[in-house]
Amino acid sequence: MIEITAPETPACRGGRVPSRTGPALVAAVLLVLHTAFALRNHARFRTTGYDLGIFGQAVREWAAGRLPASAIRTASAPPGFEGEALPLLGDHFHPVVALLGPMYRLVPRVEVLLVAQAVLVSAAVYVTGRTAQRHLPGLWGAGPVVAAVCGLAWGTQALVGFDFHEVAFALPLLALACRAYLDGRLRAAAGWAAGLLLVKEDLGATAAVFGLLVAYKARAGRDRRAGWLLAGGAAVLVLKVVVPGLAPDGRYLYAGQVGGGYGFLDGWPVKALTVLALLAVTGGLVVRSPLAWLLLPTLGWRFASSVPAHWEPGLHYSAVLVPVACAALVDAVRRGARLPVMRGRGVLWVPLGAVLVLLPFQPTAVIAAPGFWKSDPRETAAREAVRQVPDGVRVAASNSLAPHLTDRTMVRLAAPGLLERQPAVDWLVIDRTDGFPTGAAEGALREAIGSPAWKVLREKAGIILLARVQ
């Protein structure tokens, strides 16, 4: 990561750029597969209130012209919070999610979020493939291969494999910013990177580092000013002023996750696995590009976190690293970097081989299992129970059932102490196999069954529906 300038490629000088067909085909195939997986996974009741249900409530509020709030999120609200719904922009700052409001208004179904996420991922895949075509014109198949690496990498698959998350918007923004940077369009690069400030507050550090890269590469004038402006403190403004100003208790809820029970020096066997998996995506060549600096803010906050789940390769936390790593791979190869075991034209096949080897271990791999497409008794019972809940009522639901109710009811998470929080819920639907939060579903069920105010309407395959006695 010591070189900043790169040799100009024939494509950069206006040479012929290969057809868009290869990257577009890869992006289209992945769009179909990811959409099919996400919709079927949701239909199987494998999505959750944390996080699809929360974002479903957020988008429903945006579609109605209101700031986003979530009744589900109150299950882990700050101490002392007694409202019906937690203001979400004071939890995580993601106003970009408002872009889904008009879509949800046209199709008021939480599945809109899942389809939108698949589209955003495919957009990043396509842009990344085109970046490879433009800057590696001498390597046959560079566009489709790098596009496939981006779409099949473990970080991307983890994002698609678990609900919906706002960071999906970051993938095309990072892909576009990196492409503009490699093209030498520095103000455009700074502009795309600035969009990260609207995706999630922790991406402000990534935007700031991008600003430094732009300012360093720019020779003078407006390009350099754009870089310094991006690096000059917008992230601090979001974290120190905007988020606390919108939070119900006036502080950033996640500040305590750094410097808690665990720290940067803990858990390095797991952290090393995350780093190795990231290096595998690029065959280790990622460190040969200055774009690799963009990986450090995300890895830094995750490895300094006191929450062990942040250290692991899984979930959605690594998705934002993938477009950057792929762009860094392209940059490294155009600079002449090669792998000792795979010189010349085959240099890109090592990263592709690495992601294909890891693919069977990704959450989306179940799409190839016949049982994934067949209904089981739990799914049937859950669908019947959810269908019996009337529109417009207040309902408490366990984590796996909540996102199926956010479109037409006012739903909160089923947990002890939340059934009677005013305004009280009149319906309760529980999946007894639901283990998140630990003991919450069973605790709420015991609370209701032990009270004469509740009546069991149906119980089948571990799914229980109760209604308040009028």
Coordinates of C-alpha atoms in Angstrom, one line a residue, residues 61-404:
E61 CA -43.1 5.1 8.1
W62 CA -41.1 6.7 5.3
A63 CA -43.8 5.8 2.8
A64 CA -46.4 7.6 5.1
G65 CA -44.3 10.7 5.2
R66 CA -43.1 10.2 8.7
L67 CA -39.6 9.8 10.2
P68 CA -38.8 6.1 10.8
A69 CA -39.6 4.5 14.1
S70 CA -39.9 0.9 15.1
A71 CA -42.0 -0.8 17.8
I72 CA -40.0 -4.0 17.4
R73 CA -36.8 -2.1 18.3
T74 CA -38.2 -1.1 21.7
A75 CA -37.3 -4.6 22.9
S76 CA -33.7 -3.4 23.3
A77 CA -34.3 0.3 23.7
P78 CA -32.2 2.4 26.0
P79 CA -33.1 2.1 29.7
G80 CA -36.1 4.3 30.6
F81 CA -37.6 4.5 27.1
E82 CA -41.4 4.0 27.4
G83 CA -42.6 5.0 23.9
E84 CA -44.5 2.8 21.5
A85 CA -41.8 3.0 18.8
L86 CA -38.1 3.9 18.9
P87 CA -36.9 6.7 16.6
L88 CA -34.5 4.9 14.3
L89 CA -32.4 7.8 13.0
G90 CA -31.3 8.2 16.6
D91 CA -30.3 4.5 16.7
H92 CA -28.5 4.2 13.4
F93 CA -28.3 7.1 10.9
H94 CA -29.6 5.7 7.6
P95 CA -31.8 8.3 5.9
V96 CA -30.9 6.6 2.5
V97 CA -33.6 4.0 3.4
A98 CA -36.2 6.7 2.6
L99 CA -35.5 5.9 -1.1
L100 CA -37.5 2.7 -0.6
G101 CA -40.6 4.7 0.6
P102 CA -42.1 5.3 -2.8
M103 CA -41.6 1.7 -3.8
Y104 CA -43.3 0.5 -0.6
R105 CA -46.1 2.9 -1.2
L106 CA -46.8 1.2 -4.6
V107 CA -46.3 -2.3 -3.2
P108 CA -46.8 -2.3 0.6
R109 CA -45.0 -5.5 1.3
V110 CA -41.9 -6.1 3.3
E111 CA -40.6 -8.3 0.4
V112 CA -39.9 -5.0 -1.4
L113 CA -36.9 -4.6 0.8
L114 CA -35.5 -8.0 -0.1
V115 CA -35.9 -7.4 -3.8
A116 CA -34.3 -3.9 -3.5
Q117 CA -31.3 -5.4 -1.6
A118 CA -30.8 -8.0 -4.4
V119 CA -30.9 -5.1 -7.0
L120 CA -28.4 -3.0 -5.1
V121 CA -26.0 -6.0 -4.8
S122 CA -26.3 -6.7 -8.5
A123 CA -25.7 -3.0 -9.3
A124 CA -22.4 -3.2 -7.4
V125 CA -21.5 -6.5 -9.2
Y126 CA -22.1 -4.9 -12.6
V127 CA -20.1 -1.7 -11.8
T128 CA -17.2 -3.7 -10.4
G129 CA -17.1 -5.9 -13.5
R130 CA -17.1 -2.9 -15.8
T131 CA -14.2 -1.4 -13.7
A132 CA -12.2 -4.5 -14.4
Q133 CA -13.0 -4.4 -18.1
R134 CA -11.9 -0.7 -18.3
H135 CA -8.6 -1.1 -16.4
L136 CA -7.6 -4.6 -17.4
P137 CA -8.3 -4.7 -21.1
G138 CA -5.5 -7.1 -21.8
L139 CA -7.0 -9.8 -19.5
W140 CA -9.6 -11.9 -21.3
G141 CA -12.7 -12.3 -19.1
A142 CA -11.6 -9.8 -16.5
G143 CA -15.1 -8.2 -16.3
P144 CA -17.2 -11.3 -15.8
V145 CA -14.6 -12.9 -13.4
V146 CA -14.2 -9.9 -11.2
A147 CA -18.0 -9.4 -11.2
A148 CA -18.5 -13.0 -10.1
V149 CA -15.9 -12.5 -7.3
C150 CA -17.8 -9.5 -6.1
G151 CA -21.2 -11.2 -6.2
L152 CA -20.1 -14.5 -4.7
A153 CA -17.6 -13.3 -2.1
W154 CA -18.5 -14.3 1.5
G155 CA -19.3 -10.8 2.6
T156 CA -21.8 -10.3 -0.2
Q157 CA -23.4 -13.7 0.4
A158 CA -23.7 -13.1 4.1
L159 CA -25.6 -9.8 3.4
V160 CA -28.0 -11.6 1.0
G161 CA -28.3 -14.5 3.4
F162 CA -29.6 -12.6 6.4
D163 CA -32.6 -10.3 6.1
F164 CA -32.2 -6.7 4.8
H165 CA -29.6 -4.1 6.0
E166 CA -29.0 -0.5 5.1
V167 CA -25.4 -1.3 4.1
A168 CA -26.8 -2.7 0.9
F169 CA -26.9 0.9 -0.4
A170 CA -23.2 1.2 0.4
L171 CA -22.1 -1.5 -2.1
P172 CA -23.0 0.4 -5.4
L173 CA -21.8 3.7 -3.9
L174 CA -18.4 2.2 -3.0
A175 CA -18.2 0.4 -6.4
L176 CA -18.9 3.7 -8.2
A177 CA -16.5 5.7 -6.0
C178 CA -13.7 3.2 -6.5
R179 CA -14.3 3.2 -10.3
A180 CA -14.2 7.0 -10.5
Y181 CA -11.0 7.0 -8.4
L182 CA -9.3 4.6 -10.7
D183 CA -10.6 6.5 -13.7
G184 CA -9.0 9.7 -12.3
R185 CA -12.4 11.4 -11.9
L186 CA -11.6 12.5 -8.4
R187 CA -14.5 14.9 -7.7
A188 CA -16.9 12.2 -8.8
A189 CA -15.2 9.7 -6.6
A190 CA -15.6 12.1 -3.6
G191 CA -19.2 12.7 -4.5
W192 CA -20.1 9.0 -4.6
A193 CA -18.2 8.4 -1.3
A194 CA -20.0 11.3 0.4
G195 CA -23.2 9.3 -0.1
L196 CA -21.9 6.8 2.5
L197 CA -22.7 9.4 5.2
L198 CA -26.4 8.8 4.5
V199 CA -26.1 5.0 4.7
K200 CA -24.8 4.4 8.2
E201 CA -22.9 6.4 10.7
D202 CA -19.9 4.1 10.9
L203 CA -19.3 4.5 7.2
G204 CA -18.4 8.1 7.8
A205 CA -14.9 7.0 8.7
T206 CA -14.6 5.2 5.4
A207 CA -15.8 8.3 3.6
A208 CA -13.1 10.3 5.4
V209 CA -10.3 8.0 4.4
F210 CA -11.6 8.2 0.8
G211 CA -11.4 11.9 1.1
L212 CA -7.8 11.7 2.1
L213 CA -7.0 9.4 -0.8
V214 CA -8.6 11.9 -3.2
A215 CA -6.8 14.8 -1.7
Y216 CA -3.4 13.0 -1.9
K217 CA -3.9 12.0 -5.5
A218 CA -5.3 15.3 -6.7
R219 CA -2.6 17.8 -7.9
A220 CA -4.5 20.9 -7.0
G221 CA -7.8 22.8 -7.4
R222 CA -11.3 21.6 -6.9
D223 CA -10.4 17.9 -6.8
R224 CA -8.2 18.4 -3.8
R225 CA -10.7 20.7 -2.1
A226 CA -13.4 18.0 -2.6
G227 CA -11.1 15.5 -1.0
W228 CA -10.3 17.6 2.0
L229 CA -14.0 18.6 2.4
L230 CA -15.0 14.9 2.5
A231 CA -12.2 14.1 5.0
G232 CA -12.8 17.2 7.1
G233 CA -15.3 16.1 9.7
A234 CA -18.7 15.2 8.2
A235 CA -18.5 11.8 10.0
V236 CA -17.8 13.5 13.3
L237 CA -20.8 15.8 12.8
V238 CA -23.1 12.8 12.2
L239 CA -21.8 10.9 15.3
K240 CA -21.6 13.8 17.7
V241 CA -24.5 16.1 16.7
V242 CA -27.0 14.5 14.3
V243 CA -27.5 11.0 15.9
P244 CA -27.5 12.2 19.5
G245 CA -29.9 14.9 18.6
L246 CA -32.3 12.3 17.2
A247 CA -31.8 9.7 20.0
P248 CA -34.4 9.6 22.8
D249 CA -31.7 9.8 25.5
G250 CA -29.5 12.3 23.7
R251 CA -26.5 10.0 23.2
Y252 CA -25.1 7.6 20.6
L253 CA -26.2 4.2 21.8
Y254 CA -23.3 2.2 20.4
A255 CA -20.5 4.3 21.8
G256 CA -20.2 1.8 24.7
Q257 CA -19.4 -1.1 22.3
V258 CA -15.8 0.1 22.1
G259 CA -13.8 -0.3 25.2
G260 CA -16.2 -2.7 26.9
G261 CA -15.6 -6.2 28.2
Y262 CA -13.5 -7.1 25.2
G263 CA -11.1 -5.0 23.2
F264 CA -8.8 -4.9 20.2
L265 CA -6.3 -7.4 21.7
D266 CA -9.0 -10.1 22.3
G267 CA -10.3 -12.8 20.0
W268 CA -7.5 -12.7 17.4
P269 CA -8.1 -16.3 16.3
V270 CA -11.5 -15.2 15.0
K271 CA -10.3 -11.9 13.8
A272 CA -7.4 -13.5 11.9
L273 CA -9.9 -15.7 10.1
T274 CA -11.8 -12.6 9.0
V275 CA -8.6 -11.1 7.6
L276 CA -7.6 -14.3 5.9
A277 CA -11.0 -14.6 4.3
L278 CA -10.7 -11.0 3.0
L279 CA -7.3 -11.7 1.6
A280 CA -8.6 -14.8 -0.2
V281 CA -11.1 -12.7 -2.1
T282 CA -8.2 -11.0 -3.9
G283 CA -5.5 -13.7 -3.7
G284 CA -3.7 -11.4 -1.2
L285 CA -3.2 -8.7 -3.9
V286 CA -5.5 -6.2 -2.1
V287 CA -2.5 -4.8 -0.1
R288 CA -0.8 -3.7 -3.4
S289 CA -3.3 -0.9 -3.9
P290 CA -3.9 2.4 -2.0
L291 CA -7.6 1.5 -2.0
A292 CA -6.8 -1.0 0.7
W293 CA -6.7 1.9 3.2
L294 CA -10.5 2.0 2.8
L295 CA -10.8 -1.4 4.5
L296 CA -9.2 -0.3 7.7
P297 CA -12.1 1.8 9.2
T298 CA -14.6 -1.0 9.1
L299 CA -12.0 -3.6 10.3
G300 CA -10.9 -1.2 13.0
W301 CA -14.3 -0.6 14.6
R302 CA -15.2 -4.2 14.3
F303 CA -12.0 -5.5 15.9
A304 CA -12.2 -2.8 18.7
S305 CA -15.8 -3.8 19.5
S306 CA -16.7 -5.5 22.7
V307 CA -19.3 -7.6 20.8
P308 CA -17.7 -10.8 19.6
A309 CA -20.2 -11.2 16.7
H310 CA -18.5 -8.1 15.1
W311 CA -15.2 -10.0 14.8
E312 CA -16.5 -12.8 12.7
P313 CA -16.7 -13.1 8.9
G314 CA -20.4 -13.8 9.1
L315 CA -23.6 -11.6 9.0
H316 CA -23.5 -8.4 6.9
Y317 CA -20.6 -6.6 8.5
S318 CA -18.1 -7.6 5.8
A319 CA -20.3 -6.7 2.8
V320 CA -18.9 -3.2 2.5
L321 CA -15.4 -4.6 2.2
V322 CA -16.1 -6.6 -1.0
P323 CA -16.5 -3.8 -3.6
V324 CA -13.4 -2.1 -2.2
A325 CA -11.4 -5.3 -2.2
C326 CA -12.4 -6.1 -5.8
A327 CA -11.5 -2.6 -7.0
A328 CA -8.1 -2.9 -5.1
L329 CA -7.6 -6.2 -6.9
V330 CA -8.1 -4.5 -10.3
D331 CA -5.8 -1.7 -9.3
A332 CA -3.1 -4.1 -8.1
V333 CA -3.2 -6.2 -11.3
R334 CA -3.1 -3.1 -13.6
R335 CA 0.0 -2.0 -11.7
G336 CA 1.6 -5.3 -12.6
A337 CA 1.1 -7.3 -9.4
R338 CA 1.1 -11.0 -10.0
L339 CA 0.8 -14.2 -7.9
P340 CA 3.9 -16.4 -7.9
V341 CA 1.8 -19.5 -8.6
M342 CA -0.3 -17.9 -11.3
R343 CA 1.4 -15.5 -13.5
G344 CA 0.0 -13.5 -16.5
R345 CA -3.6 -14.1 -17.6
G346 CA -4.5 -16.5 -14.8
V347 CA -4.0 -14.0 -12.0
L348 CA -7.8 -13.4 -11.6
W349 CA -8.7 -17.1 -11.4
V350 CA -7.2 -17.5 -7.9
P351 CA -9.7 -15.1 -6.3
L352 CA -12.6 -16.7 -8.2
G353 CA -11.5 -20.1 -7.1
A354 CA -11.3 -18.9 -3.5
V355 CA -14.8 -17.6 -3.4
L356 CA -16.2 -20.8 -5.1
V357 CA -14.5 -22.9 -2.5
L358 CA -16.1 -20.9 0.2
L359 CA -19.5 -20.8 -1.5
P360 CA -20.9 -24.1 -0.1
F361 CA -20.4 -22.7 3.5
Q362 CA -22.4 -19.5 2.8
P363 CA -26.0 -19.1 4.0
T364 CA -27.3 -18.9 0.5
A365 CA -26.0 -22.3 -0.4
V366 CA -29.2 -23.8 0.9
I367 CA -30.8 -22.7 -2.4
A368 CA -29.4 -26.0 -3.9
A369 CA -31.1 -28.2 -1.2
P370 CA -34.4 -29.7 -2.3
G371 CA -35.8 -29.2 1.2
F372 CA -35.4 -25.4 0.8
W373 CA -38.3 -25.4 -1.7
K374 CA -40.6 -27.6 0.3
S375 CA -43.0 -26.5 3.0
D376 CA -42.8 -28.2 6.4
P377 CA -45.4 -28.3 9.2
R378 CA -43.8 -25.3 11.0
E379 CA -44.0 -23.1 7.9
T380 CA -47.7 -24.1 7.3
A381 CA -48.7 -23.6 10.9
A382 CA -46.9 -20.2 11.1
R383 CA -48.6 -19.0 7.9
E384 CA -52.0 -20.0 9.2
A385 CA -51.5 -18.4 12.6
V386 CA -50.2 -15.1 11.0
R387 CA -53.2 -15.1 8.6
Q388 CA -55.6 -15.2 11.6
V389 CA -54.3 -11.9 13.1
P390 CA -56.6 -9.1 12.0
D391 CA -55.4 -6.1 10.1
G392 CA -54.7 -2.9 12.1
V393 CA -54.4 -4.5 15.5
R394 CA -51.5 -4.3 18.0
V395 CA -49.7 -7.6 18.2
A396 CA -46.7 -9.1 19.9
A397 CA -44.8 -11.6 17.8
S398 CA -41.7 -13.7 18.2
N399 CA -38.6 -12.8 16.2
S400 CA -39.3 -15.1 13.2
L401 CA -42.9 -14.2 12.9
A402 CA -42.7 -10.4 13.3
P403 CA -41.7 -9.4 9.7
H404 CA -44.8 -11.1 8.4

